[in-house]
PDB file of C-alpha atoms in Angstrom:
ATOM      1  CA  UNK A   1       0.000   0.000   0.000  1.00 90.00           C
ATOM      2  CA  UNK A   2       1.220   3.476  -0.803  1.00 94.00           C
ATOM      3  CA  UNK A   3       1.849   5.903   2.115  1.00 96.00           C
ATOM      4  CA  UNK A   4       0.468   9.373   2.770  1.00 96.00           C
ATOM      5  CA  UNK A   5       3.883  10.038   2.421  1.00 97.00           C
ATOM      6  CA  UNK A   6       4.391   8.814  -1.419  1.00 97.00           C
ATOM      7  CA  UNK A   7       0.734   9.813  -2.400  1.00 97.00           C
ATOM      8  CA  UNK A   8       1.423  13.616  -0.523  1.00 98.00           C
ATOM      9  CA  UNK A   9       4.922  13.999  -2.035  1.00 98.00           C
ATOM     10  CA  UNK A  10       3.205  13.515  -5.613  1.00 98.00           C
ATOM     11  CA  UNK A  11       0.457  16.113  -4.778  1.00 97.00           C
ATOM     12  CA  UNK A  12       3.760  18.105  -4.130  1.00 98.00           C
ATOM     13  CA  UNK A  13       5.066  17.949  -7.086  1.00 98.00           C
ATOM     14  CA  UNK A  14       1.913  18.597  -8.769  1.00 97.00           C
ATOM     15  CA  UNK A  15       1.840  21.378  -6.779  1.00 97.00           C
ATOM     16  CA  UNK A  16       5.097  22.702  -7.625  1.00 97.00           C
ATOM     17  CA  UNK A  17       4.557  22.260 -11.133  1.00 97.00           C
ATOM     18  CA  UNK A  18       1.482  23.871 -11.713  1.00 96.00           C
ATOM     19  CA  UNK A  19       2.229  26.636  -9.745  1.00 95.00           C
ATOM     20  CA  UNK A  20       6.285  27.292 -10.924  1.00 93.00           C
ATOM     21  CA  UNK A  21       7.497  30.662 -11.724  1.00 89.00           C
ATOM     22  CA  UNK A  22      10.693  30.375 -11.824  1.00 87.00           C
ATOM     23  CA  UNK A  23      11.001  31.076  -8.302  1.00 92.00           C
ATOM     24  CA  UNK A  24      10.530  29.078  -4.400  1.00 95.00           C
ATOM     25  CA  UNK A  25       7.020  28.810  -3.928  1.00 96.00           C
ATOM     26  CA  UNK A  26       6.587  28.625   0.215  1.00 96.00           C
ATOM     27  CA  UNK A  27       5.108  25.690   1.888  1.00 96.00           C
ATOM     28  CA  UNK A  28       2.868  27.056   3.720  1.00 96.00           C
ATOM     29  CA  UNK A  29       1.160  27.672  -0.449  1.00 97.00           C
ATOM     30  CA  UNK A  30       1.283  24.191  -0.873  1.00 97.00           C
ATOM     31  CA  UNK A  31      -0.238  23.101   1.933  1.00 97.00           C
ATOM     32  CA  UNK A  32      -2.970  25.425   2.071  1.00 97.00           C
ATOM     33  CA  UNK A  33      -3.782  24.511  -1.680  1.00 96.00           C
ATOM     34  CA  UNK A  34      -3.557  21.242  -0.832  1.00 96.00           C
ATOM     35  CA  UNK A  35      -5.109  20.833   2.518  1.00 96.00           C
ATOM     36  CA  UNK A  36      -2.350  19.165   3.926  1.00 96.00           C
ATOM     37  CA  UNK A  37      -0.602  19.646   7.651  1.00 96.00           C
ATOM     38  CA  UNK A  38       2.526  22.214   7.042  1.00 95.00           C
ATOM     39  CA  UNK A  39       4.091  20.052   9.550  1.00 96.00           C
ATOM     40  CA  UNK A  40       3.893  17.195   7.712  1.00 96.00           C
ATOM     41  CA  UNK A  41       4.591  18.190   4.794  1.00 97.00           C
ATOM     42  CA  UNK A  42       8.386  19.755   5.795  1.00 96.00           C
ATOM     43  CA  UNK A  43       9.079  16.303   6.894  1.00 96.00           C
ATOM     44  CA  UNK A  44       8.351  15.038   3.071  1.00 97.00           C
ATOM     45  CA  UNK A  45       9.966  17.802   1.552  1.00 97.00           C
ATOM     46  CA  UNK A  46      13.175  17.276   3.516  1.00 97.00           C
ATOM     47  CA  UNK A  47      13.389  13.893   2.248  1.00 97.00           C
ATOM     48  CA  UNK A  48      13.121  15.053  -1.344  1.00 98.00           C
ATOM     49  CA  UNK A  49      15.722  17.579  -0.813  1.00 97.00           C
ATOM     50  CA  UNK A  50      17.758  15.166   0.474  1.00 97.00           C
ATOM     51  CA  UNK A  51      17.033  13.032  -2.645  1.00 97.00           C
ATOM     52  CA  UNK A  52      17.339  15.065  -5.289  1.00 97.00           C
ATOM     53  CA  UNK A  53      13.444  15.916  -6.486  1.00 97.00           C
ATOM     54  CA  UNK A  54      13.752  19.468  -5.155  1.00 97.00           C
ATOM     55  CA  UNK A  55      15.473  22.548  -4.324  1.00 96.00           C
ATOM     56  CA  UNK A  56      15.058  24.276  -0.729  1.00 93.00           C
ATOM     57  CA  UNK A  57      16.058  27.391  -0.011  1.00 92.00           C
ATOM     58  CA  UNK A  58      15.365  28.921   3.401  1.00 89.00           C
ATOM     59  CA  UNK A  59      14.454  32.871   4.182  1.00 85.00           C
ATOM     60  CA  UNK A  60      12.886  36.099   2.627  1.00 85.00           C
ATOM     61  CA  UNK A  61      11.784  34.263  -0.839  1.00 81.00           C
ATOM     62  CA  UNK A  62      12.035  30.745   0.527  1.00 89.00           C
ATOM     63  CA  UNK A  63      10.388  27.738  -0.608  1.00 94.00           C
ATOM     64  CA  UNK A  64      10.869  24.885  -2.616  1.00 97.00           C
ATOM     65  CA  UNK A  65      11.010  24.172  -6.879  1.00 96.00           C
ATOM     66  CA  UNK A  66      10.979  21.497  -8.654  1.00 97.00           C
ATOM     67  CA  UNK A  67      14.992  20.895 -10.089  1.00 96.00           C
ATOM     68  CA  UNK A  68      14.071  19.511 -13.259  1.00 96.00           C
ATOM     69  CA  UNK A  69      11.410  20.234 -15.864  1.00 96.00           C
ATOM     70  CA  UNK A  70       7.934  18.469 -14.820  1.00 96.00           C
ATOM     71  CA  UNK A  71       7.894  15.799 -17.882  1.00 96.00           C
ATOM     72  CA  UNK A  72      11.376  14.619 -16.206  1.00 97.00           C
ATOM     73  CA  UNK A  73       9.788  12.854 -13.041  1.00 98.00           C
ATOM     74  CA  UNK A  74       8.375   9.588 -13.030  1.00 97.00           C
ATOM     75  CA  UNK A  75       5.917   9.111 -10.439  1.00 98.00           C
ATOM     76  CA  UNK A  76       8.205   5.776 -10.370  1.00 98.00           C
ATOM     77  CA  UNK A  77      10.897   7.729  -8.661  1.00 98.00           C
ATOM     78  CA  UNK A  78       8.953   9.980  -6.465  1.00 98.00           C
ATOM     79  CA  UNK A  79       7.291   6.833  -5.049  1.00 98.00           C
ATOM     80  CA  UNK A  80      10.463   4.841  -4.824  1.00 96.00           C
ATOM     81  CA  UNK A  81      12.406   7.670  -2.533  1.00 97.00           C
ATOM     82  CA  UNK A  82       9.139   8.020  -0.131  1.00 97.00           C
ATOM     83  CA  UNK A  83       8.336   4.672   0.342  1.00 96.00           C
ATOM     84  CA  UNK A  84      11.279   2.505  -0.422  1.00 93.00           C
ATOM     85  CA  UNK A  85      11.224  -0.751  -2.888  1.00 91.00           C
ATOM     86  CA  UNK A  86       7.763  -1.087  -4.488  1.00 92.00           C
ATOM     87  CA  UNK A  87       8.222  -4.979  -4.654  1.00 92.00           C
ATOM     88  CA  UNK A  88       5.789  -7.290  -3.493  1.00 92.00           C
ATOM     89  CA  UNK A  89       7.836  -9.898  -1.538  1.00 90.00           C
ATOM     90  CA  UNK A  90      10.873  -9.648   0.743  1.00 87.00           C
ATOM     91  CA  UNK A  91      12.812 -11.852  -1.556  1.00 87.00           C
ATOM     92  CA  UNK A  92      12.529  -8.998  -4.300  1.00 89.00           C
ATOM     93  CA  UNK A  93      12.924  -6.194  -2.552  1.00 88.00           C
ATOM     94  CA  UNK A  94      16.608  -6.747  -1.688  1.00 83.00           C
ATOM     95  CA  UNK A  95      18.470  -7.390  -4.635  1.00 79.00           C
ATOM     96  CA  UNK A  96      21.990  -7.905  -2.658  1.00 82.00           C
ATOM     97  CA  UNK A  97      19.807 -11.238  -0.682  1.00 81.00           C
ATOM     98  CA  UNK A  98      20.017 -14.481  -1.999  1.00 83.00           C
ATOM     99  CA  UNK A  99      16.667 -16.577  -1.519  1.00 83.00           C
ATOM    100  CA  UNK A 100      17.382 -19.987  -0.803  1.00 87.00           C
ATOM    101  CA  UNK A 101      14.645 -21.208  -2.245  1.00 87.00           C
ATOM    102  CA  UNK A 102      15.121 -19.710  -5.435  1.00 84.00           C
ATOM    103  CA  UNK A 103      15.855 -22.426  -7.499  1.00 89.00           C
ATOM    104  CA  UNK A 104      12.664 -24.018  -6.509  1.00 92.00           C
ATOM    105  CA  UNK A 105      10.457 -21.755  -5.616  1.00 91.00           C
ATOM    106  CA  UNK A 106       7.297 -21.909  -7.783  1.00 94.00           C
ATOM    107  CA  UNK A 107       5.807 -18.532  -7.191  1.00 94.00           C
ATOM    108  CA  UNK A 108       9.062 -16.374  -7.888  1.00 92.00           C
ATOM    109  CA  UNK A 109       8.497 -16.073 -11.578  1.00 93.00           C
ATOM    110  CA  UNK A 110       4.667 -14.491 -10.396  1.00 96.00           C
ATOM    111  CA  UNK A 111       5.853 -11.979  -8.381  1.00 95.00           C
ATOM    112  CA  UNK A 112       8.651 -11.116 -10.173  1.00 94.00           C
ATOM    113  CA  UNK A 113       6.027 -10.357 -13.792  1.00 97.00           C
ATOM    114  CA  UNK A 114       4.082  -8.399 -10.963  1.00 97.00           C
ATOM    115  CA  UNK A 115       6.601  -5.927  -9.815  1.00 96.00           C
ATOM    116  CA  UNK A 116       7.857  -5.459 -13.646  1.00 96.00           C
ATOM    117  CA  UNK A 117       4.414  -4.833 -13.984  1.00 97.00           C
ATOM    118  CA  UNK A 118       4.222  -2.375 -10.918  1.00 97.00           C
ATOM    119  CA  UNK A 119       7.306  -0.863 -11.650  1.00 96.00           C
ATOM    120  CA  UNK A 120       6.800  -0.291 -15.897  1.00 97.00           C
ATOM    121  CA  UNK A 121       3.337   1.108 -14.992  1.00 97.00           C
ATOM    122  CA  UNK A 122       4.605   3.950 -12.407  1.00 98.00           C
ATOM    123  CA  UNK A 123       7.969   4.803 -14.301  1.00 97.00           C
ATOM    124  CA  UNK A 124       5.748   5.127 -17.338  1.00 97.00           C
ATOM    125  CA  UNK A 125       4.016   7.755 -15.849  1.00 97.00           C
ATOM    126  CA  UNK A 126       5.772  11.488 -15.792  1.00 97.00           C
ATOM    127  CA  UNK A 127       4.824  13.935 -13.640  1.00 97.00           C
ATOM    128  CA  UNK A 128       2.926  15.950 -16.515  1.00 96.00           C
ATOM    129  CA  UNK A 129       0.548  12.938 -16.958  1.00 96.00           C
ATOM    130  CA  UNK A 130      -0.757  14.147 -13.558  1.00 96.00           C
ATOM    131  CA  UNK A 131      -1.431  17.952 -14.095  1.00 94.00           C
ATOM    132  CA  UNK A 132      -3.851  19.660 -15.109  1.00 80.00           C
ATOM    133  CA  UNK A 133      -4.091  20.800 -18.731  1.00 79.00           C
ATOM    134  CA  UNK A 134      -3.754  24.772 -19.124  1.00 64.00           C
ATOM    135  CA  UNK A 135      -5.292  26.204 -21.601  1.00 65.00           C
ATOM    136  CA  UNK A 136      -2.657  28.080 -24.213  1.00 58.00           C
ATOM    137  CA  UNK A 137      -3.364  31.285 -22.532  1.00 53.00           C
ATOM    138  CA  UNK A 138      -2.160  29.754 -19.655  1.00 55.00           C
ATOM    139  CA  UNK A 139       0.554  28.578 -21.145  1.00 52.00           C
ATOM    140  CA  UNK A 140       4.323  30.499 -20.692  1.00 52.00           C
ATOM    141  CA  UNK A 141       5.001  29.747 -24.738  1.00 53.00           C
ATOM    142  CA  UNK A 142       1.080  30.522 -25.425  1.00 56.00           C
ATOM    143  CA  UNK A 143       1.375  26.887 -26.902  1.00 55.00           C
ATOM    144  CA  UNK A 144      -1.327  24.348 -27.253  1.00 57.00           C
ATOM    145  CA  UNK A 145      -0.834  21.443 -24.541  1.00 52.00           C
ATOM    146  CA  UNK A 146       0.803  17.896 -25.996  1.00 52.00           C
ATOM    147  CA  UNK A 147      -1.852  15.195 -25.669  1.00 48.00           C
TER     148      UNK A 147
END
Protein backbone atom coordinates (compact mmCIF):
# COMPACT_ATOMS: atom_id res chain seq x y z
CA UNK A 1 0.00 0.00 0.00
CA UNK A 2 1.22 3.48 -0.80
CA UNK A 3 1.85 5.90 2.12
CA UNK A 4 0.47 9.37 2.77
CA UNK A 5 3.88 10.04 2.42
CA UNK A 6 4.39 8.81 -1.42
CA UNK A 7 0.73 9.81 -2.40
CA UNK A 8 1.42 13.62 -0.52
CA UNK A 9 4.92 14.00 -2.04
CA UNK A 10 3.21 13.51 -5.61
CA UNK A 11 0.46 16.11 -4.78
CA UNK A 12 3.76 18.10 -4.13
CA UNK A 13 5.07 17.95 -7.09
CA UNK A 14 1.91 18.60 -8.77
CA UNK A 15 1.84 21.38 -6.78
CA UNK A 16 5.10 22.70 -7.62
CA UNK A 17 4.56 22.26 -11.13
CA UNK A 18 1.48 23.87 -11.71
CA UNK A 19 2.23 26.64 -9.74
CA UNK A 20 6.29 27.29 -10.92
CA UNK A 21 7.50 30.66 -11.72
CA UNK A 22 10.69 30.38 -11.82
CA UNK A 23 11.00 31.08 -8.30
CA UNK A 24 10.53 29.08 -4.40
CA UNK A 25 7.02 28.81 -3.93
CA UNK A 26 6.59 28.62 0.22
CA UNK A 27 5.11 25.69 1.89
CA UNK A 28 2.87 27.06 3.72
CA UNK A 29 1.16 27.67 -0.45
CA UNK A 30 1.28 24.19 -0.87
CA UNK A 31 -0.24 23.10 1.93
CA UNK A 32 -2.97 25.43 2.07
CA UNK A 33 -3.78 24.51 -1.68
CA UNK A 34 -3.56 21.24 -0.83
CA UNK A 35 -5.11 20.83 2.52
CA UNK A 36 -2.35 19.16 3.93
CA UNK A 37 -0.60 19.65 7.65
CA UNK A 38 2.53 22.21 7.04
CA UNK A 39 4.09 20.05 9.55
CA UNK A 40 3.89 17.20 7.71
CA UNK A 41 4.59 18.19 4.79
CA UNK A 42 8.39 19.76 5.79
CA UNK A 43 9.08 16.30 6.89
CA UNK A 44 8.35 15.04 3.07
CA UNK A 45 9.97 17.80 1.55
CA UNK A 46 13.17 17.28 3.52
CA UNK A 47 13.39 13.89 2.25
CA UNK A 48 13.12 15.05 -1.34
CA UNK A 49 15.72 17.58 -0.81
CA UNK A 50 17.76 15.17 0.47
CA UNK A 51 17.03 13.03 -2.64
CA UNK A 52 17.34 15.06 -5.29
CA UNK A 53 13.44 15.92 -6.49
CA UNK A 54 13.75 19.47 -5.15
CA UNK A 55 15.47 22.55 -4.32
CA UNK A 56 15.06 24.28 -0.73
CA UNK A 57 16.06 27.39 -0.01
CA UNK A 58 15.37 28.92 3.40
CA UNK A 59 14.45 32.87 4.18
CA UNK A 60 12.89 36.10 2.63
CA UNK A 61 11.78 34.26 -0.84
CA UNK A 62 12.03 30.74 0.53
CA UNK A 63 10.39 27.74 -0.61
CA UNK A 64 10.87 24.88 -2.62
CA UNK A 65 11.01 24.17 -6.88
CA UNK A 66 10.98 21.50 -8.65
CA UNK A 67 14.99 20.89 -10.09
CA UNK A 68 14.07 19.51 -13.26
CA UNK A 69 11.41 20.23 -15.86
CA UNK A 70 7.93 18.47 -14.82
CA UNK A 71 7.89 15.80 -17.88
CA UNK A 72 11.38 14.62 -16.21
CA UNK A 73 9.79 12.85 -13.04
CA UNK A 74 8.37 9.59 -13.03
CA UNK A 75 5.92 9.11 -10.44
CA UNK A 76 8.20 5.78 -10.37
CA UNK A 77 10.90 7.73 -8.66
CA UNK A 78 8.95 9.98 -6.46
CA UNK A 79 7.29 6.83 -5.05
CA UNK A 80 10.46 4.84 -4.82
CA UNK A 81 12.41 7.67 -2.53
CA UNK A 82 9.14 8.02 -0.13
CA UNK A 83 8.34 4.67 0.34
CA UNK A 84 11.28 2.50 -0.42
CA UNK A 85 11.22 -0.75 -2.89
CA UNK A 86 7.76 -1.09 -4.49
CA UNK A 87 8.22 -4.98 -4.65
CA UNK A 88 5.79 -7.29 -3.49
CA UNK A 89 7.84 -9.90 -1.54
CA UNK A 90 10.87 -9.65 0.74
CA UNK A 91 12.81 -11.85 -1.56
CA UNK A 92 12.53 -9.00 -4.30
CA UNK A 93 12.92 -6.19 -2.55
CA UNK A 94 16.61 -6.75 -1.69
CA UNK A 95 18.47 -7.39 -4.64
CA UNK A 96 21.99 -7.91 -2.66
CA UNK A 97 19.81 -11.24 -0.68
CA UNK A 98 20.02 -14.48 -2.00
CA UNK A 99 16.67 -16.58 -1.52
CA UNK A 100 17.38 -19.99 -0.80
CA UNK A 101 14.64 -21.21 -2.25
CA UNK A 102 15.12 -19.71 -5.44
CA UNK A 103 15.85 -22.43 -7.50
CA UNK A 104 12.66 -24.02 -6.51
CA UNK A 105 10.46 -21.75 -5.62
CA UNK A 106 7.30 -21.91 -7.78
CA UNK A 107 5.81 -18.53 -7.19
CA UNK A 108 9.06 -16.37 -7.89
CA UNK A 109 8.50 -16.07 -11.58
CA UNK A 110 4.67 -14.49 -10.40
CA UNK A 111 5.85 -11.98 -8.38
CA UNK A 112 8.65 -11.12 -10.17
CA UNK A 113 6.03 -10.36 -13.79
CA UNK A 114 4.08 -8.40 -10.96
CA UNK A 115 6.60 -5.93 -9.82
CA UNK A 116 7.86 -5.46 -13.65
CA UNK A 117 4.41 -4.83 -13.98
CA UNK A 118 4.22 -2.37 -10.92
CA UNK A 119 7.31 -0.86 -11.65
CA UNK A 120 6.80 -0.29 -15.90
CA UNK A 121 3.34 1.11 -14.99
CA UNK A 122 4.60 3.95 -12.41
CA UNK A 123 7.97 4.80 -14.30
CA UNK A 124 5.75 5.13 -17.34
CA UNK A 125 4.02 7.76 -15.85
CA UNK A 126 5.77 11.49 -15.79
CA UNK A 127 4.82 13.93 -13.64
CA UNK A 128 2.93 15.95 -16.51
CA UNK A 129 0.55 12.94 -16.96
CA UNK A 130 -0.76 14.15 -13.56
CA UNK A 131 -1.43 17.95 -14.09
CA UNK A 132 -3.85 19.66 -15.11
CA UNK A 133 -4.09 20.80 -18.73
CA UNK A 134 -3.75 24.77 -19.12
CA UNK A 135 -5.29 26.20 -21.60
CA UNK A 136 -2.66 28.08 -24.21
CA UNK A 137 -3.36 31.29 -22.53
CA UNK A 138 -2.16 29.75 -19.65
CA UNK A 139 0.55 28.58 -21.15
CA UNK A 140 4.32 30.50 -20.69
CA UNK A 141 5.00 29.75 -24.74
CA UNK A 142 1.08 30.52 -25.43
CA UNK A 143 1.37 26.89 -26.90
CA UNK A 144 -1.33 24.35 -27.25
CA UNK A 145 -0.83 21.44 -24.54
CA UNK A 146 0.80 17.90 -26.00
CA UNK A 147 -1.85 15.20 -25.67
Amino acid sequence: MISTRGRYAIRVMIDLAEHDQGSCIPLKDIAARQGLSKKYLEIIVKDMVTGGLLVGASGKGGGYRLCRRPEEYSVGEILELMEGSLSSVACLADKNIECPRKSECRTLPMWTEYDNMVHDFFYSKKLTDLMEPQEPSDRPDGTEPQE
